[in-house]
PDB file of C-alpha atoms in Angstrom:
ATOM      1  CA  SER A 826     -84.213 -18.873 -12.519  1.00  0.00           C
ATOM      2  CA  LYS A 827     -81.414 -21.020 -11.134  1.00  0.00           C
ATOM      3  CA  TRP A 828     -79.760 -17.741 -10.016  1.00  0.00           C
ATOM      4  CA  GLY A 829     -82.773 -16.723  -7.919  1.00  0.00           C
ATOM      5  CA  THR A 830     -83.896 -14.019 -10.350  1.00  0.00           C
ATOM      6  CA  ILE A 831     -87.231 -13.602 -12.118  1.00  0.00           C
ATOM      7  CA  GLN A 832     -87.382 -14.961 -15.651  1.00  0.00           C
ATOM      8  CA  VAL A 833     -88.878 -12.564 -18.177  1.00  0.00           C
ATOM      9  CA  ASP A 834     -89.190 -12.141 -21.908  1.00  0.00           C
ATOM     10  CA  ASP A 835     -86.052 -10.237 -22.934  1.00  0.00           C
ATOM     11  CA  PHE A 836     -87.950  -7.874 -25.242  1.00  0.00           C
ATOM     12  CA  THR A 837     -91.053  -7.077 -23.173  1.00  0.00           C
ATOM     13  CA  LEU A 838     -89.918  -7.900 -19.612  1.00  0.00           C
ATOM     14  CA  ALA A 839     -93.208  -9.812 -19.219  1.00  0.00           C
ATOM     15  CA  THR A 840     -93.283 -12.703 -16.766  1.00  0.00           C
ATOM     16  CA  ASP A 841     -95.278 -15.910 -17.218  1.00  0.00           C
ATOM     17  CA  PHE A 842     -98.160 -14.239 -15.336  1.00  0.00           C
ATOM     18  CA  ASP A 843    -100.472 -12.124 -17.482  1.00  0.00           C
ATOM     19  CA  GLY A 844     -99.987  -8.414 -16.744  1.00  0.00           C
ATOM     20  CA  VAL A 845     -96.944  -8.903 -14.518  1.00  0.00           C
ATOM     21  CA  PHE A 846     -93.646  -7.352 -15.593  1.00  0.00           C
ATOM     22  CA  ALA A 847     -90.260  -7.320 -13.870  1.00  0.00           C
ATOM     23  CA  GLY A 848     -86.886  -5.675 -14.380  1.00  0.00           C
ATOM     24  CA  GLY A 849     -83.726  -4.377 -12.786  1.00  0.00           C
ATOM     25  CA  ASP A 850     -81.945  -6.413 -10.134  1.00  0.00           C
ATOM     26  CA  ALA A 851     -84.949  -8.740  -9.774  1.00  0.00           C
ATOM     27  CA  VAL A 852     -84.214  -9.949 -13.313  1.00  0.00           C
ATOM     28  CA  LEU A 853     -80.529  -9.225 -13.801  1.00  0.00           C
ATOM     29  CA  GLY A 854     -79.220  -9.874 -10.327  1.00  0.00           C
ATOM     30  CA  PRO A 855     -76.762  -7.278  -9.063  1.00  0.00           C
ATOM     31  CA  ALA A 856     -76.209  -4.936 -11.998  1.00  0.00           C
ATOM     32  CA  THR A 857     -75.559  -1.283 -12.686  1.00  0.00           C
ATOM     33  CA  ALA A 858     -77.982   1.556 -12.063  1.00  0.00           C
ATOM     34  CA  VAL A 859     -77.908   2.291 -15.797  1.00  0.00           C
ATOM     35  CA  GLU A 860     -79.164  -1.221 -16.569  1.00  0.00           C
ATOM     36  CA  ALA A 861     -81.915  -0.895 -13.966  1.00  0.00           C
ATOM     37  CA  VAL A 862     -83.045   2.460 -15.373  1.00  0.00           C
ATOM     38  CA  ALA A 863     -83.050   0.977 -18.885  1.00  0.00           C
ATOM     39  CA  HIS A 864     -85.251  -1.862 -17.658  1.00  0.00           C
ATOM     40  CA  GLY A 865     -87.605   0.660 -16.032  1.00  0.00           C
ATOM     41  CA  ARG A 866     -87.937   2.551 -19.282  1.00  0.00           C
ATOM     42  CA  LYS A 867     -88.494  -0.627 -21.281  1.00  0.00           C
ATOM     43  CA  ALA A 868     -91.076  -1.855 -18.748  1.00  0.00           C
ATOM     44  CA  ALA A 869     -92.933   1.489 -18.874  1.00  0.00           C
ATOM     45  CA  GLN A 870     -93.210   1.240 -22.653  1.00  0.00           C
ATOM     46  CA  THR A 871     -94.346  -2.372 -22.507  1.00  0.00           C
ATOM     47  CA  ILE A 872     -96.912  -1.684 -19.776  1.00  0.00           C
ATOM     48  CA  GLU A 873     -98.260   1.276 -21.758  1.00  0.00           C
ATOM     49  CA  ARG A 874     -98.747  -1.000 -24.768  1.00  0.00           C
ATOM     50  CA  TYR A 875    -100.286  -3.698 -22.562  1.00  0.00           C
ATOM     51  CA  LEU A 876    -102.800  -1.340 -20.927  1.00  0.00           C
ATOM     52  CA  HIS A 877    -103.716   0.469 -24.138  1.00  0.00           C
ATOM     53  CA  ALA A 878    -103.392  -2.225 -26.795  1.00  0.00           C
ATOM     54  CA  ASP A 879    -106.208  -0.631 -28.821  1.00  0.00           C
ATOM     55  CA  LYS A 880    -104.436   2.750 -29.131  1.00  0.00           C
ATOM     56  CA  PRO A 881    -101.216   3.786 -30.832  1.00  0.00           C
ATOM     57  CA  ALA A 882     -98.339   3.833 -28.367  1.00  0.00           C
ATOM     58  CA  ARG A 883     -97.493   7.283 -26.994  1.00  0.00           C
ATOM     59  CA  PHE A 884     -94.416   7.814 -24.909  1.00  0.00           C
ATOM     60  CA  PRO A 885     -94.261  11.466 -23.829  1.00  0.00           C
ATOM     61  CA  TRP A 886     -90.878  10.949 -22.191  1.00  0.00           C
ATOM     62  CA  ILE A 887     -89.305  10.106 -25.557  1.00  0.00           C
ATOM     63  CA  LYS A 888     -88.509  13.274 -27.436  1.00  0.00           C
ATOM     64  CA  PRO A 889     -87.615  13.059 -31.118  1.00  0.00           C
ATOM     65  CA  ARG A 890     -84.137  14.324 -31.858  1.00  0.00           C
ATOM     66  CA  THR A 891     -81.896  14.581 -34.847  1.00  0.00           C
ATOM     67  CA  LEU A 892     -78.289  13.533 -34.826  1.00  0.00           C
ATOM     68  CA  ASP A 893     -75.524  14.280 -37.254  1.00  0.00           C
ATOM     69  CA  THR A 894     -74.600  10.766 -38.286  1.00  0.00           C
ATOM     70  CA  ALA A 895     -72.725  11.557 -41.466  1.00  0.00           C
ATOM     71  CA  PHE A 896     -69.813   9.165 -41.724  1.00  0.00           C
ATOM     72  CA  ASP A 897     -67.808   8.191 -44.780  1.00  0.00           C
ATOM     73  CA  PRO A 898     -66.118   4.831 -44.150  1.00  0.00           C
ATOM     74  CA  MET A 899     -63.879   5.417 -47.168  1.00  0.00           C
ATOM     75  CA  ALA A 900     -62.511   8.709 -45.811  1.00  0.00           C
ATOM     76  CA  ALA A 901     -58.967   8.825 -44.494  1.00  0.00           C
ATOM     77  CA  PRO A 902     -58.682   8.288 -40.738  1.00  0.00           C
ATOM     78  CA  SER A 903     -58.470  11.362 -38.543  1.00  0.00           C
ATOM     79  CA  ASP A 904     -54.919  12.462 -37.847  1.00  0.00           C
ATOM     80  CA  THR A 905     -55.934  13.631 -34.369  1.00  0.00           C
ATOM     81  CA  ALA A 906     -53.955  11.712 -31.778  1.00  0.00           C
ATOM     82  CA  ARG A 907     -55.866   9.524 -29.337  1.00  0.00           C
ATOM     83  CA  CYS A 908     -56.029  10.803 -25.775  1.00  0.00           C
ATOM     84  CA  GLU A 909     -55.451   8.510 -22.833  1.00  0.00           C
ATOM     85  CA  ALA A 910     -56.931   9.297 -19.443  1.00  0.00           C
ATOM     86  CA  ILE A 911     -54.515  10.303 -16.710  1.00  0.00           C
ATOM     87  CA  LYS A 912     -53.864   7.534 -14.165  1.00  0.00           C
ATOM     88  CA  LEU A 913     -52.817   7.749 -10.545  1.00  0.00           C
ATOM     89  CA  ASP A 914     -49.180   7.034  -9.873  1.00  0.00           C
ATOM     90  CA  PRO A 915     -48.630   3.337  -8.948  1.00  0.00           C
ATOM     91  CA  GLN A 916     -46.937   4.296  -5.666  1.00  0.00           C
ATOM     92  CA  GLU A 917     -49.977   6.359  -4.700  1.00  0.00           C
ATOM     93  CA  ARG A 918     -52.361   3.506  -5.634  1.00  0.00           C
ATOM     94  CA  ARG A 919     -50.713   1.154  -3.149  1.00  0.00           C
ATOM     95  CA  HIS A 920     -52.095   3.099  -0.197  1.00  0.00           C
ATOM     96  CA  CYS A 921     -55.625   4.026  -1.213  1.00  0.00           C
ATOM     97  CA  PHE A 922     -58.778   2.891  -2.937  1.00  0.00           C
ATOM     98  CA  ASP A 923     -59.151   5.982  -5.115  1.00  0.00           C
ATOM     99  CA  GLU A 924     -60.061   5.717  -8.787  1.00  0.00           C
ATOM    100  CA  VAL A 925     -56.994   4.654 -10.755  1.00  0.00           C
ATOM    101  CA  GLU A 926     -58.044   6.084 -14.101  1.00  0.00           C
ATOM    102  CA  LEU A 927     -59.218   9.685 -13.932  1.00  0.00           C
ATOM    103  CA  SER A 928     -61.747  11.099 -16.345  1.00  0.00           C
ATOM    104  CA  LEU A 929     -60.818  13.155 -19.381  1.00  0.00           C
ATOM    105  CA  SER A 930     -61.041  16.925 -19.250  1.00  0.00           C
ATOM    106  CA  ALA A 931     -64.046  18.437 -21.043  1.00  0.00           C
ATOM    107  CA  THR A 932     -61.751  19.563 -23.864  1.00  0.00           C
ATOM    108  CA  ASP A 933     -60.198  16.112 -24.272  1.00  0.00           C
ATOM    109  CA  ALA A 934     -63.610  14.416 -24.141  1.00  0.00           C
ATOM    110  CA  ARG A 935     -64.896  16.641 -26.963  1.00  0.00           C
ATOM    111  CA  LEU A 936     -61.817  15.892 -29.065  1.00  0.00           C
ATOM    112  CA  GLU A 937     -62.227  12.150 -28.472  1.00  0.00           C
ATOM    113  CA  ALA A 938     -65.923  12.307 -29.355  1.00  0.00           C
ATOM    114  CA  ALA A 939     -65.057  14.036 -32.624  1.00  0.00           C
ATOM    115  CA  ARG A 940     -62.906  11.067 -33.656  1.00  0.00           C
ATOM    116  CA  CYS A 941     -64.952   8.246 -32.109  1.00  0.00           C
ATOM    117  CA  LEU A 942     -65.620   6.437 -35.377  1.00  0.00           C
ATOM    118  CA  ARG A 943     -61.959   6.466 -36.344  1.00  0.00           C
ATOM    119  CA  CYS A 944     -60.299   5.423 -33.094  1.00  0.00           C
ATOM    120  CA  ASP A 945     -58.234   2.862 -34.978  1.00  0.00           C
ATOM    121  CA  PHE A 946     -55.760   5.582 -35.899  1.00  0.00           C
ATOM    122  CA  GLY A 947     -53.457   7.882 -34.007  1.00  0.00           C
ATOM    123  CA  LYS A 948     -50.876   7.835 -31.263  1.00  0.00           C
ATOM    124  CA  VAL A 949     -51.741   7.493 -27.615  1.00  0.00           C
ATOM    125  CA  PHE A 950     -50.515  10.177 -25.275  1.00  0.00           C
ATOM    126  CA  VAL A 951     -51.407  11.401 -21.826  1.00  0.00           C
ATOM    127  CA  SER A 952     -53.323  14.676 -22.171  1.00  0.00           C
ATOM    128  CA  ARG A 953     -53.806  17.630 -24.467  1.00  0.00           C
ATOM    129  CA  GLY A 954     -54.342  19.975 -21.566  1.00  0.00           C
ATOM    130  CA  GLY A 955     -57.167  20.944 -19.321  1.00  0.00           C
ATOM    131  CA  GLU A 956     -58.067  19.550 -15.947  1.00  0.00           C
ATOM    132  CA  PRO A 957     -58.995  15.857 -15.623  1.00  0.00           C
TER     133      PRO A 957
END
């Protein structure tokens, strides 16, 4: 490409050369590790289909799972207040390169996850307790 990366089909990661696939930084340029791993997984599935086109696709690394996805969009929003991550004091930030926004405590993360589909409601405050 004009950026010096390999051009591929977005869905299959196939190049213009038959049987050649590419992904990760070679396609995206500098990106995150998560994006590179996702490309690796996608490429593995595509290569499996390519090599065994006559057989149904089997991906032993993909385990079926069930998720509780019950959500009523007409239900009243949660009255649980939104939690904001703790941030380093501005005076402290001036003298270091530490993370500015600290992660939520395990308790706060669970509470946030429980209200993730209704984050349009509630007051923002610093922490409900627990260690960051």
